[in-house]
PDB file of C-alpha atoms and ligand atoms in Angstrom:
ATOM      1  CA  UNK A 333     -12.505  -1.321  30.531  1.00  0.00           C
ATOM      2  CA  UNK A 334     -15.744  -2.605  28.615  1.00  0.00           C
ATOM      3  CA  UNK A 335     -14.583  -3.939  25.263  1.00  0.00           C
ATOM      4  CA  UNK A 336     -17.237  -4.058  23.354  1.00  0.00           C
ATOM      5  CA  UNK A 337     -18.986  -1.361  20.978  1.00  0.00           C
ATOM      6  CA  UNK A 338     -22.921  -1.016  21.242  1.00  0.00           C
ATOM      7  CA  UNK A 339     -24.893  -1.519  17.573  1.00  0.00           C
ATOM      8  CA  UNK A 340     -24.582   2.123  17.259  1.00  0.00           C
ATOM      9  CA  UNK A 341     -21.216   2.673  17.950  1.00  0.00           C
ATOM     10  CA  UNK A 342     -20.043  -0.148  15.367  1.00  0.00           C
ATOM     11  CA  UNK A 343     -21.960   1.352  12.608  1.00  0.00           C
ATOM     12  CA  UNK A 344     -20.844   4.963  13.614  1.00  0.00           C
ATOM     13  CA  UNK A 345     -17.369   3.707  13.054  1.00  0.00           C
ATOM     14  CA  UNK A 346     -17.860   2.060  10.328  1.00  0.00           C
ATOM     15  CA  UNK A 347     -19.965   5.254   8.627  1.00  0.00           C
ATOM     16  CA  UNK A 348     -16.780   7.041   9.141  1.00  0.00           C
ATOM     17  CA  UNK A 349     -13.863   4.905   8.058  1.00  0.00           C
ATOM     18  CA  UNK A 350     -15.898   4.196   4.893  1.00  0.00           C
ATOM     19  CA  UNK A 351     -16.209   7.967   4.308  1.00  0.00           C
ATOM     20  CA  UNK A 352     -12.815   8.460   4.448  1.00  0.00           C
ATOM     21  CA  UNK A 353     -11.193   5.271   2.832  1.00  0.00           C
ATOM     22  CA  UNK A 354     -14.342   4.323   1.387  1.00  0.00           C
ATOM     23  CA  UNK A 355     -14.290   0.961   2.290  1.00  0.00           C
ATOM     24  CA  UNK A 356     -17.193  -0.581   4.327  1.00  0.00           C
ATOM     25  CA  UNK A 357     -16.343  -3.157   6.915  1.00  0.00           C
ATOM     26  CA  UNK A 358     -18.596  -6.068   7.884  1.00  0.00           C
ATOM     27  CA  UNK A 359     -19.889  -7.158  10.809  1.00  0.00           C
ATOM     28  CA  UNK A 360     -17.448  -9.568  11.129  1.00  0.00           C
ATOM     29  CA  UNK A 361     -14.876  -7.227  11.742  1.00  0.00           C
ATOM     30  CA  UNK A 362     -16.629  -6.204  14.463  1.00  0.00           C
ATOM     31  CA  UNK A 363     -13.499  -7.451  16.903  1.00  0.00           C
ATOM     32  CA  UNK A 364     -10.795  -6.456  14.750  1.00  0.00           C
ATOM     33  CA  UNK A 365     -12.715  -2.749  14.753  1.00  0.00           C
ATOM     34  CA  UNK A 366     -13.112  -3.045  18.672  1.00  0.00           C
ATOM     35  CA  UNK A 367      -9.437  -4.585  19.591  1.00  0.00           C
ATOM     36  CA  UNK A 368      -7.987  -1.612  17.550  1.00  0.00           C
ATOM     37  CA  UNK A 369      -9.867   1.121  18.842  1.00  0.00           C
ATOM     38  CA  UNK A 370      -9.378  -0.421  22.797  1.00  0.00           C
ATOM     39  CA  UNK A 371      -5.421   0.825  21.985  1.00  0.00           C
ATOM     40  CA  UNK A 372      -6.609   4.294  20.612  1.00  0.00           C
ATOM     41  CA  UNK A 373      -9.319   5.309  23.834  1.00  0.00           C
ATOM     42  CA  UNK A 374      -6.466   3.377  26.115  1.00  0.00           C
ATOM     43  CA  UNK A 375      -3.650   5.924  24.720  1.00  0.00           C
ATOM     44  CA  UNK A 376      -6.425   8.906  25.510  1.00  0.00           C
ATOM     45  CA  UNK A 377      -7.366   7.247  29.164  1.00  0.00           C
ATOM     46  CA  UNK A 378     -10.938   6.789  27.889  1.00  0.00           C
ATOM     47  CA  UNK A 379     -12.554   3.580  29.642  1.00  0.00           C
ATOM     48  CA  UNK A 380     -15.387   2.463  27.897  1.00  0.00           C
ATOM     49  CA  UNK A 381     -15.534   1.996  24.050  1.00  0.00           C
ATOM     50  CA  UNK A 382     -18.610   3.780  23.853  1.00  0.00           C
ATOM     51  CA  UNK A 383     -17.224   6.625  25.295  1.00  0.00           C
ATOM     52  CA  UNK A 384     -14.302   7.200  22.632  1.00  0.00           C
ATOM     53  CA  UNK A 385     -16.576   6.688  20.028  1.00  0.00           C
ATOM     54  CA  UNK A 386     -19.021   9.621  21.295  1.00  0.00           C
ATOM     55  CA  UNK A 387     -15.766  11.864  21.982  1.00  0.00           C
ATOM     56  CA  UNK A 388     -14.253  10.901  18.109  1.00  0.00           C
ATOM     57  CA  UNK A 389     -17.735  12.005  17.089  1.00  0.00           C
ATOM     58  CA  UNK A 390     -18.235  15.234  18.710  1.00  0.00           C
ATOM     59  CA  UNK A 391     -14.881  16.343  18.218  1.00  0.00           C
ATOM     60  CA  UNK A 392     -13.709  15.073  14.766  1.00  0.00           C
ATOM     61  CA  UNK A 393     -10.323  15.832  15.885  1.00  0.00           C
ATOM     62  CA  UNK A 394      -8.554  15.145  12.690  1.00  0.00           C
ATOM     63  CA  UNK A 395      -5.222  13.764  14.144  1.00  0.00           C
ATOM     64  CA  UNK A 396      -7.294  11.290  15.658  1.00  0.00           C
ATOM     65  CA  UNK A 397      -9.386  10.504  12.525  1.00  0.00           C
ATOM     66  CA  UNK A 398      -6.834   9.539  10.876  1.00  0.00           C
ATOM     67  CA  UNK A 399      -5.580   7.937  13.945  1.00  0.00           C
ATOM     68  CA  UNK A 400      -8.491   5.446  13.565  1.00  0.00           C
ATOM     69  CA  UNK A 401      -8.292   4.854   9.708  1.00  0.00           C
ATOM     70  CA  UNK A 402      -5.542   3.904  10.377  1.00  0.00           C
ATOM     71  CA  UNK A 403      -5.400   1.561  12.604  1.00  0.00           C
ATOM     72  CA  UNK A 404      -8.812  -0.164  10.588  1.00  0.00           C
ATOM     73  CA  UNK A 405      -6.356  -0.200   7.000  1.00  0.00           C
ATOM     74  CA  UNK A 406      -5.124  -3.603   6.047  1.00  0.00           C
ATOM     75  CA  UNK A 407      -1.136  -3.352   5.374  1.00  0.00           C
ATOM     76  CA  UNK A 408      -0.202  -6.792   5.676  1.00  0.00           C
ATOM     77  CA  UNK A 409       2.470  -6.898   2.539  1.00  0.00           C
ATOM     78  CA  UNK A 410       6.240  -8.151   1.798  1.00  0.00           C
ATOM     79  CA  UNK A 411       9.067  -8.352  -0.416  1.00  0.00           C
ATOM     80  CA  UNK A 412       8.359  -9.749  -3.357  1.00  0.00           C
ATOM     81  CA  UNK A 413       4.984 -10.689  -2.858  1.00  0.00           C
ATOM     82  CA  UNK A 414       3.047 -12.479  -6.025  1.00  0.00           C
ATOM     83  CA  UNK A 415       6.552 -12.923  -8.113  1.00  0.00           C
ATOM     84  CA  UNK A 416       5.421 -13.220 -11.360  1.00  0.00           C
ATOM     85  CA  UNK A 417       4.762 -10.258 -11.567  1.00  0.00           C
ATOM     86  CA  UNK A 418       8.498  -9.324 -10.547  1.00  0.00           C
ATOM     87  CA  UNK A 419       9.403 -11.504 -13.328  1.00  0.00           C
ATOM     88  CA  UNK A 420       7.056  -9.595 -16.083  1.00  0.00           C
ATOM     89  CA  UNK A 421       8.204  -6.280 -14.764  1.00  0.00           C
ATOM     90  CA  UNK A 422      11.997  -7.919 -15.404  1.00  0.00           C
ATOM     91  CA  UNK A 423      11.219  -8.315 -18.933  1.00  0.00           C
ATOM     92  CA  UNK A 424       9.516  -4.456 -19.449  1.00  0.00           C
ATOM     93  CA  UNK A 425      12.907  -3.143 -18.147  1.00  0.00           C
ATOM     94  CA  UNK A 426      14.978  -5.063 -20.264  1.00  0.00           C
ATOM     95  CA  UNK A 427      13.069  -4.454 -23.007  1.00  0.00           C
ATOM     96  CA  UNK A 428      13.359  -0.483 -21.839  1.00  0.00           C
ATOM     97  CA  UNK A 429      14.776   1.979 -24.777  1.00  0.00           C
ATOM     98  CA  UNK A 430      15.894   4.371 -22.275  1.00  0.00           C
ATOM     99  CA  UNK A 431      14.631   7.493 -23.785  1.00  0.00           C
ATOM    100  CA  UNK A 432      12.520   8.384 -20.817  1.00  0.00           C
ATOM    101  CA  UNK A 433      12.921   7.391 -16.738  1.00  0.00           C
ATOM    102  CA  UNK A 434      10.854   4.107 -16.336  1.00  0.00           C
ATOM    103  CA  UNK A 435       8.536   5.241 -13.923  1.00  0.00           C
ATOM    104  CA  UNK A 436       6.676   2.526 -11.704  1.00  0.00           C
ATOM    105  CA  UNK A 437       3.777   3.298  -8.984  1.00  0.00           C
ATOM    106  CA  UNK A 438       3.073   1.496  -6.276  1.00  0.00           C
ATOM    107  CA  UNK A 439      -0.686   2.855  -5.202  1.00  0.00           C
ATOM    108  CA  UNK A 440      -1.233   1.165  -2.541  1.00  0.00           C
ATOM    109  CA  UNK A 441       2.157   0.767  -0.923  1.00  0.00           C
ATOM    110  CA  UNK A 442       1.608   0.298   2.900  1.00  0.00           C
ATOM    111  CA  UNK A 443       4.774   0.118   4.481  1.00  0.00           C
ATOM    112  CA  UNK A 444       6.769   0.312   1.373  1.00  0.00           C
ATOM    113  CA  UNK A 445       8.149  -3.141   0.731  1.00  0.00           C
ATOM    114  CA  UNK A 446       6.576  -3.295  -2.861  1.00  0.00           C
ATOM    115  CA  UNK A 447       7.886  -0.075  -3.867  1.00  0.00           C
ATOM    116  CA  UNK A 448      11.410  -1.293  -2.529  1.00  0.00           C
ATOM    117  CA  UNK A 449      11.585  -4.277  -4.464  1.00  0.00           C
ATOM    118  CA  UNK A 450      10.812  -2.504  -7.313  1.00  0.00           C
ATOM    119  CA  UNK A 451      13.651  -0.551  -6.955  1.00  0.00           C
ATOM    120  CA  UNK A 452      16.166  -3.227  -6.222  1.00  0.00           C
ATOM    121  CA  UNK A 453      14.789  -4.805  -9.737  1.00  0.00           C
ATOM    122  CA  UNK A 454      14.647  -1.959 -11.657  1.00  0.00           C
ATOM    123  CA  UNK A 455      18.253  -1.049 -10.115  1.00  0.00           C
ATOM    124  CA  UNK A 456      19.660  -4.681 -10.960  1.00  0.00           C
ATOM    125  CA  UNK A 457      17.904  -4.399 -14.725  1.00  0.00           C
ATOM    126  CA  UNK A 458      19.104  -0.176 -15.525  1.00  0.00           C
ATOM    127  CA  UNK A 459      21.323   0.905 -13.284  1.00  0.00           C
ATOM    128  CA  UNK A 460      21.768   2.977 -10.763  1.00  0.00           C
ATOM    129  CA  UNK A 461      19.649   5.597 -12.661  1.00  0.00           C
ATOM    130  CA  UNK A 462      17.501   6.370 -15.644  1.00  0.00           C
ATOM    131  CA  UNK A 463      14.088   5.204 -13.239  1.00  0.00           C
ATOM    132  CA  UNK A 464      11.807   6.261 -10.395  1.00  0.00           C
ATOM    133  CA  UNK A 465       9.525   4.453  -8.018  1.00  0.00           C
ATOM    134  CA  UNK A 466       6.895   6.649  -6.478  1.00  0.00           C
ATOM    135  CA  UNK A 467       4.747   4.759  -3.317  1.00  0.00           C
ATOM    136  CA  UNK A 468       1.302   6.024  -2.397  1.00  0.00           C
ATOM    137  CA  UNK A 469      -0.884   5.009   0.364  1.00  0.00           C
ATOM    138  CA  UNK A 470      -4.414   6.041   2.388  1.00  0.00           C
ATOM    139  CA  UNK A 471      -2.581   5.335   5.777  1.00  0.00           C
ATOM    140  CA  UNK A 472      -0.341   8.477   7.098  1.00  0.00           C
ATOM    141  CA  UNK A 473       1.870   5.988   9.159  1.00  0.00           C
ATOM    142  CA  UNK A 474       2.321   3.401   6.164  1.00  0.00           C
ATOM    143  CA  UNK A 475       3.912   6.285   4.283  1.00  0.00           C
ATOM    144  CA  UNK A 476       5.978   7.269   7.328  1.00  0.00           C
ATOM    145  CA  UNK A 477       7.490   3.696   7.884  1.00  0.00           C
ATOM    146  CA  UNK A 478       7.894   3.752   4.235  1.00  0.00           C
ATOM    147  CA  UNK A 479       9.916   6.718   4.277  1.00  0.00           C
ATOM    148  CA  UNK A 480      11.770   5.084   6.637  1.00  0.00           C
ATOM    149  CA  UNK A 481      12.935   2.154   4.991  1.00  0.00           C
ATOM    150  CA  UNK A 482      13.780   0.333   8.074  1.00  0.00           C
ATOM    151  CA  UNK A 483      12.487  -3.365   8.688  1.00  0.00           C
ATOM    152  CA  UNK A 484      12.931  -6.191  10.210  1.00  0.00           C
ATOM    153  CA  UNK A 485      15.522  -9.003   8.940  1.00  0.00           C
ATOM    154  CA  UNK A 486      12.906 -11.718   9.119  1.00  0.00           C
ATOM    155  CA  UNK A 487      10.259  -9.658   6.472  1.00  0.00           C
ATOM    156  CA  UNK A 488      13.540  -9.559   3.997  1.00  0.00           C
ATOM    157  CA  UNK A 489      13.214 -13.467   3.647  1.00  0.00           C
ATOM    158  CA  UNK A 490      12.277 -13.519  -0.127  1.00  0.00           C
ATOM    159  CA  UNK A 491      14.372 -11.048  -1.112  1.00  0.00           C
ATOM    160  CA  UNK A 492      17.009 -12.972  -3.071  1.00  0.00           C
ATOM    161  CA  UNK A 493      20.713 -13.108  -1.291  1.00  0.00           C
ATOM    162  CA  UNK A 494      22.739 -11.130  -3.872  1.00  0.00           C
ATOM    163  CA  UNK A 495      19.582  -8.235  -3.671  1.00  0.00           C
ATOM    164  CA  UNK A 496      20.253  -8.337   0.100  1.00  0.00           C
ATOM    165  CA  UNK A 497      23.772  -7.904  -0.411  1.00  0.00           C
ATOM    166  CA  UNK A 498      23.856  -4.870  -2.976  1.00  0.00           C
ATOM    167  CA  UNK A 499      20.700  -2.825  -1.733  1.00  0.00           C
ATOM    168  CA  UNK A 500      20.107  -2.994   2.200  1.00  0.00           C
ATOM    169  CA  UNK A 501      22.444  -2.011   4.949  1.00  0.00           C
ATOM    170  CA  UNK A 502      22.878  -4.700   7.823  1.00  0.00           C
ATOM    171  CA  UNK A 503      22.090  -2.852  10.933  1.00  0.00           C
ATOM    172  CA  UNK A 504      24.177  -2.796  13.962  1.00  0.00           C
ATOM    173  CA  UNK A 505      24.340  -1.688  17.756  1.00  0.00           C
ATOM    174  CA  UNK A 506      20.882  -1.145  18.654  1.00  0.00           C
ATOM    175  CA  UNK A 507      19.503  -1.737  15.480  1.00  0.00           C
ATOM    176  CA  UNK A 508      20.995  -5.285  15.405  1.00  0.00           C
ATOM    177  CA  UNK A 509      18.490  -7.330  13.367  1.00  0.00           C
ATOM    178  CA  UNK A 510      16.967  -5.036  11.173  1.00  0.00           C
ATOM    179  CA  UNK A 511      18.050  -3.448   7.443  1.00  0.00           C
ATOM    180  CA  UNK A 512      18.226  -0.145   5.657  1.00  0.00           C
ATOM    181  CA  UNK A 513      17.229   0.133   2.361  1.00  0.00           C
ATOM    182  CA  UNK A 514      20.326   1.527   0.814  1.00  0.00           C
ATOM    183  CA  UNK A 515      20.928   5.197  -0.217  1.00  0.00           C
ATOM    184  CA  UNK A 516      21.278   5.065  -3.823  1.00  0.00           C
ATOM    185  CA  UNK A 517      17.725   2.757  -4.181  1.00  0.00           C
ATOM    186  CA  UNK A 518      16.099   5.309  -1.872  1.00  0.00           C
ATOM    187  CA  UNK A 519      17.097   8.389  -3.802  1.00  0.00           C
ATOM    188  CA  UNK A 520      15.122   6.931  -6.652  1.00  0.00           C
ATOM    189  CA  UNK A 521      12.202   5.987  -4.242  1.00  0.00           C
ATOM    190  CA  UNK A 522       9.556   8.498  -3.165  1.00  0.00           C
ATOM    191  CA  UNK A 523       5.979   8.049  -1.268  1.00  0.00           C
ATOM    192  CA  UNK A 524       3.556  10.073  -0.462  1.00  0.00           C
ATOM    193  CA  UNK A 525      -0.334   9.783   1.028  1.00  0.00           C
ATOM    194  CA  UNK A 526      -3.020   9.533  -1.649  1.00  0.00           C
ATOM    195  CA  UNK A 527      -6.242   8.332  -1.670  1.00  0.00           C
ATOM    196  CA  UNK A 528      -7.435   6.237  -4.023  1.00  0.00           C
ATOM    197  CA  UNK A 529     -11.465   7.062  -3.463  1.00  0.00           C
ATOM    198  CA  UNK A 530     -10.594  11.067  -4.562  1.00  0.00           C
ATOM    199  CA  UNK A 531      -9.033  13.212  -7.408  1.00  0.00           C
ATOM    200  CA  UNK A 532      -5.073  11.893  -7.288  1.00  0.00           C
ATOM    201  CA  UNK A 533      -2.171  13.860  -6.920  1.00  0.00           C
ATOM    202  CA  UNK A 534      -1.099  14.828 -10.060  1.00  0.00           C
ATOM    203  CA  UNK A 535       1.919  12.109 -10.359  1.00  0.00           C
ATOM    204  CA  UNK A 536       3.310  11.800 -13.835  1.00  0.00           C
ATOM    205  CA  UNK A 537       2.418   9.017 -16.274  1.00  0.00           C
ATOM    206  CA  UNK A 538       4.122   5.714 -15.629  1.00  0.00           C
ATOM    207  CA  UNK A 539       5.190   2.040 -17.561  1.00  0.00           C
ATOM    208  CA  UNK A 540       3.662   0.093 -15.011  1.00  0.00           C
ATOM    209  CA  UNK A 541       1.244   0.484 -12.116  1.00  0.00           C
ATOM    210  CA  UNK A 542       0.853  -1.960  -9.385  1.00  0.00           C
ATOM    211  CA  UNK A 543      -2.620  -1.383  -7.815  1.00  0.00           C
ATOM    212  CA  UNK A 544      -2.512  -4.685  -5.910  1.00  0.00           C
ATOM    213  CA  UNK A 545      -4.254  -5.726  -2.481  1.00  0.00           C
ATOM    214  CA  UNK A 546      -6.352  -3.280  -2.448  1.00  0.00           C
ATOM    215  CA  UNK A 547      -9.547  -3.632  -4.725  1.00  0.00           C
ATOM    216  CA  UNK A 548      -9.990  -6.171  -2.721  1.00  0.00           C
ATOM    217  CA  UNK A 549     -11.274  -4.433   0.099  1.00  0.00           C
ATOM    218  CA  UNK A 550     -14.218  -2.648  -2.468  1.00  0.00           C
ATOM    219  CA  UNK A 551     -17.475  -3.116  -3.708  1.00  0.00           C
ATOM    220  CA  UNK A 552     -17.620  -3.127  -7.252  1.00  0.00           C
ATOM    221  CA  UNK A 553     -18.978   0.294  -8.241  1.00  0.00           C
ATOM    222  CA  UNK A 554     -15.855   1.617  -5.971  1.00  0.00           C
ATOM    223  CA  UNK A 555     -13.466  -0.977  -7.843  1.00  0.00           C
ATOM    224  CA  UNK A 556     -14.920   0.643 -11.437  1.00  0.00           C
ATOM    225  CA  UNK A 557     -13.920   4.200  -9.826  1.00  0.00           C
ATOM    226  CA  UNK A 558     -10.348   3.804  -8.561  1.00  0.00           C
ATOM    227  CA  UNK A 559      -9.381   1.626 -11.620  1.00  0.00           C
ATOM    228  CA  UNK A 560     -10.893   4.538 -13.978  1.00  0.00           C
ATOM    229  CA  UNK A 561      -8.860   7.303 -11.820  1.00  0.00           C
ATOM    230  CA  UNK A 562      -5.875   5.135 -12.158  1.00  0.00           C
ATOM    231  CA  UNK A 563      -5.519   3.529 -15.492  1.00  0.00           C
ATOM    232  CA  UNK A 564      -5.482   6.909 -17.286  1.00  0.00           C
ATOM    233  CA  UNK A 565      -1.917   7.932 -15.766  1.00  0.00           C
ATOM    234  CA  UNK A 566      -0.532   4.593 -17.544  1.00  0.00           C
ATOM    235  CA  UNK A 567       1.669   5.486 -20.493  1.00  0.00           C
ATOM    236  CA  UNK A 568      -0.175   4.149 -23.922  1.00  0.00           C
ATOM    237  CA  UNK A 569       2.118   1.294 -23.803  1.00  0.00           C
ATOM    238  CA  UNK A 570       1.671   0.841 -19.802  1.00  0.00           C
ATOM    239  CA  UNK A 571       0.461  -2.123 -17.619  1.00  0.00           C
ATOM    240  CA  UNK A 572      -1.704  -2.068 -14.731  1.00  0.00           C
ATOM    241  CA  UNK A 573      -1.141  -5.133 -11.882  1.00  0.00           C
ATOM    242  CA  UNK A 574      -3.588  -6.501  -9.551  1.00  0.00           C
ATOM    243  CA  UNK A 575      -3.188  -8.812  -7.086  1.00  0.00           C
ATOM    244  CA  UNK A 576      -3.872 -12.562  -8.389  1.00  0.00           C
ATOM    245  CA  UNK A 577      -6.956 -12.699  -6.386  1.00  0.00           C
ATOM    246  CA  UNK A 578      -8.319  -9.539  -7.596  1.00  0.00           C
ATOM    247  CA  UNK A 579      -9.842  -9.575 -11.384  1.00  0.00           C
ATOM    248  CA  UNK A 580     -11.320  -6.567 -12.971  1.00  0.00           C
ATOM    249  CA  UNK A 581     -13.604  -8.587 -15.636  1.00  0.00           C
ATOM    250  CA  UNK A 582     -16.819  -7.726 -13.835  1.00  0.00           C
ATOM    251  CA  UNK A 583     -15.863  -4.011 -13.942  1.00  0.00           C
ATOM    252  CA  UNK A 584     -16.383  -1.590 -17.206  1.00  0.00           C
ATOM    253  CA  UNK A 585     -12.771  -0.347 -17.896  1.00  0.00           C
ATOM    254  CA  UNK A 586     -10.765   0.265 -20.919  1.00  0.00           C
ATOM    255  CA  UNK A 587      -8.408  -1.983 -19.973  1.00  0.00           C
ATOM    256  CA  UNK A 588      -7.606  -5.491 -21.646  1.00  0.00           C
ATOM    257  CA  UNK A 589      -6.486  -8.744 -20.130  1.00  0.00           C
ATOM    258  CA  UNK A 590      -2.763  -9.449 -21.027  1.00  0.00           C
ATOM    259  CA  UNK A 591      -2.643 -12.455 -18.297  1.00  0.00           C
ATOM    260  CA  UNK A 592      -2.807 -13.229 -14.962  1.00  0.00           C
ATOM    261  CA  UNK A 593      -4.102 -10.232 -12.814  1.00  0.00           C
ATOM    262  CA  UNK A 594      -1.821  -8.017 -15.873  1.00  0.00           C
ATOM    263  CA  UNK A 595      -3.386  -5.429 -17.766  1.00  0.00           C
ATOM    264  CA  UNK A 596      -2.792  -3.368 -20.818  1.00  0.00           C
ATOM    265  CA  UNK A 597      -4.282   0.064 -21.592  1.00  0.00           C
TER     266      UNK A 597
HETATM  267  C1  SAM B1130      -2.998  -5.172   2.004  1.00  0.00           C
HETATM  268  S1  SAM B1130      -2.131  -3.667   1.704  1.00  0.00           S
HETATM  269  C2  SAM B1130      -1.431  -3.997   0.111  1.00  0.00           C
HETATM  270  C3  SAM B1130       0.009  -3.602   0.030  1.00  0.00           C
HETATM  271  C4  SAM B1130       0.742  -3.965  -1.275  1.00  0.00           C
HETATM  272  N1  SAM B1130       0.138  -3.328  -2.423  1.00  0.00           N
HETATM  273  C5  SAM B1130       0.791  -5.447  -1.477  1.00  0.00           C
HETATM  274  O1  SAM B1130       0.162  -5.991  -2.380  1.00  0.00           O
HETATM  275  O2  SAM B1130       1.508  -6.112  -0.713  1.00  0.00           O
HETATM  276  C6  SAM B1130      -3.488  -2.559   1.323  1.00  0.00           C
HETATM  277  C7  SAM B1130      -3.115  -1.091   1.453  1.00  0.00           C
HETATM  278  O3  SAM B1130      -4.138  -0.319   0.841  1.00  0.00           O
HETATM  279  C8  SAM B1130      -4.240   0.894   1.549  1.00  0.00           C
HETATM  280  N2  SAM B1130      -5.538   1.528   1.262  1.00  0.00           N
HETATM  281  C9  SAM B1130      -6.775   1.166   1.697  1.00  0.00           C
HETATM  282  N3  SAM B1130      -7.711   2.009   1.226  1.00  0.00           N
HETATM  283  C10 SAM B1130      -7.045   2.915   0.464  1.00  0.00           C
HETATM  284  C11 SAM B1130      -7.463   4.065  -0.275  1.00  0.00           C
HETATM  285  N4  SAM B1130      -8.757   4.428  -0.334  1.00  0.00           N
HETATM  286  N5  SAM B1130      -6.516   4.781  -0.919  1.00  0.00           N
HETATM  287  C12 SAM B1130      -5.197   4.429  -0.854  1.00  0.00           C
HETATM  288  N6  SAM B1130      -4.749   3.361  -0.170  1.00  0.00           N
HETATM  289  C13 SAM B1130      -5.658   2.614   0.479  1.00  0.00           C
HETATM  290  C14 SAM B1130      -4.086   0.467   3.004  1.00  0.00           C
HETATM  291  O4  SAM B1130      -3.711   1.560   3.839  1.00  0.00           O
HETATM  292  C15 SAM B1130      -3.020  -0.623   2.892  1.00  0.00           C
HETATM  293  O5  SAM B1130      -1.738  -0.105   3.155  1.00  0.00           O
END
């Protein structure tokens, strides 16, 4: 099987995936573009790369559209990642009067460890009730792992022991060496696909927002446009996260600076 895409090909691809997610890959990830789509024309017994290309073309199949964007999304993510935040978003729930759910959104969730330790915060801080956690990704089989809540017991490493304890499920038999995400956090956990480069879902207002990972991956006018669609469904007191190497002080928003990759409507 040849494993490389002609010029044409690449930028085909690359035309499409940014339609769809609206992010537009470089040439540099020319082999991470052709190593992916190698396991997607292996699975259909096509040979050369060229050749699923044409065929994904012709056909716009949409299983197998999203197929691809899928396997070109970036999900790398894990418990706890950037934990300042974690720490800010301990405070807001202490400081919580209870007269509403807190409501947190996780918009770019991938395979749902960020919306899970959320929950396990927001569980340890209120109780068993009284919030919600609501997950939303671009990827089809980021939400569907999500929804699963299964992983690995090496990705649970920063979750702190006594989290581990109360809120995941120690698998056993043949699914030795992996967790569950327990019941009672998952009833208050809920994801869905959205995508951030089109009208949202309508989704309810929330008290914080973590949009993190993700902006990375745009160009500025793009960054502008999701943070615009986002910010809005912030409560008036509500923050927005990024990640800590995303900032949004190039971009016109309404949005102020509180700190560190934190922002306040
Ligand atoms: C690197 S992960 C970030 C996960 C998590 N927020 C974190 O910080 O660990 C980026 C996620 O953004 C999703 N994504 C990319 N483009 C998107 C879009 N247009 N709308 C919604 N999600 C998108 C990808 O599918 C991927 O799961």
């Amino acid at each position: 099987m040849s494993d490389s895409l002609s010029k044409e090909s690449f930028l085909a691809v690359v035309g499409l995936f940014e339609s769809v997610s609206g992010i537009r890959l470089s040439e540099a990830k020319r082999p991470l573009v052709e190593g992916r789509l190698h396991k997607l024309a292996q699975r259909l017994g096509v040979r050369r790369l060229d050749d699923y290309v044409r065929q994904l073309l012709e056909q716009r199949d949409p299983a197998e559209i999203v197929r691809v964007v899928d396997k070109l999304t970036t999900n790398e993510t894990y418990f706890f990642r950037e934990p300042q935040h974690f720490e800010f978003l301990a405070r807001l729930a202490e400081d919580h009067d209870g007269h509403e759910p807190f409501r947190v959104w996780s918009a770019a969730s991938s395979s749902g460890e960020e919306a899970y330790s959320i929950a396990m915060l927001l569980a340890e801080k209120l109780g068993a009730t009284g919030w919600e956690v609501i997950g939303t990704d671009l990827s089809t089989v980021m939400v569907e792992t999500a929804r699963r809540a299964v992983y690995p017991m090496e990705r649970a490493r920063h979750v702190p022991r006594e989290y581990l304890k109360r809120h995941c499920l120690r698998g056993h038999g043949d699914q030795e060496g992996r967790l569950l995400i327990s019941r009672s956090l998952r009833q208050n956990v809920r994801f869905d696909n959205a995508n951030l480069m089109e009208t949202l879902p309508a989704l309810g207002s929330f008290d914080v927002i973590f949009l993190r990972n993700v902006l990375i991956y745009f160009d500025n006018p793009a960054k502008e446009a999701i943070v615009n669609r986002v910010a809005p469904l912030l409560k008036p007191q509500g923050y927005l996260f990024t990640g800590h190497a995303e900032s949004l002080s190039n971009l016109a928003t309404q949005l102020r600076p509180v700190r560190t990759a934190v922002y306040a409507r």
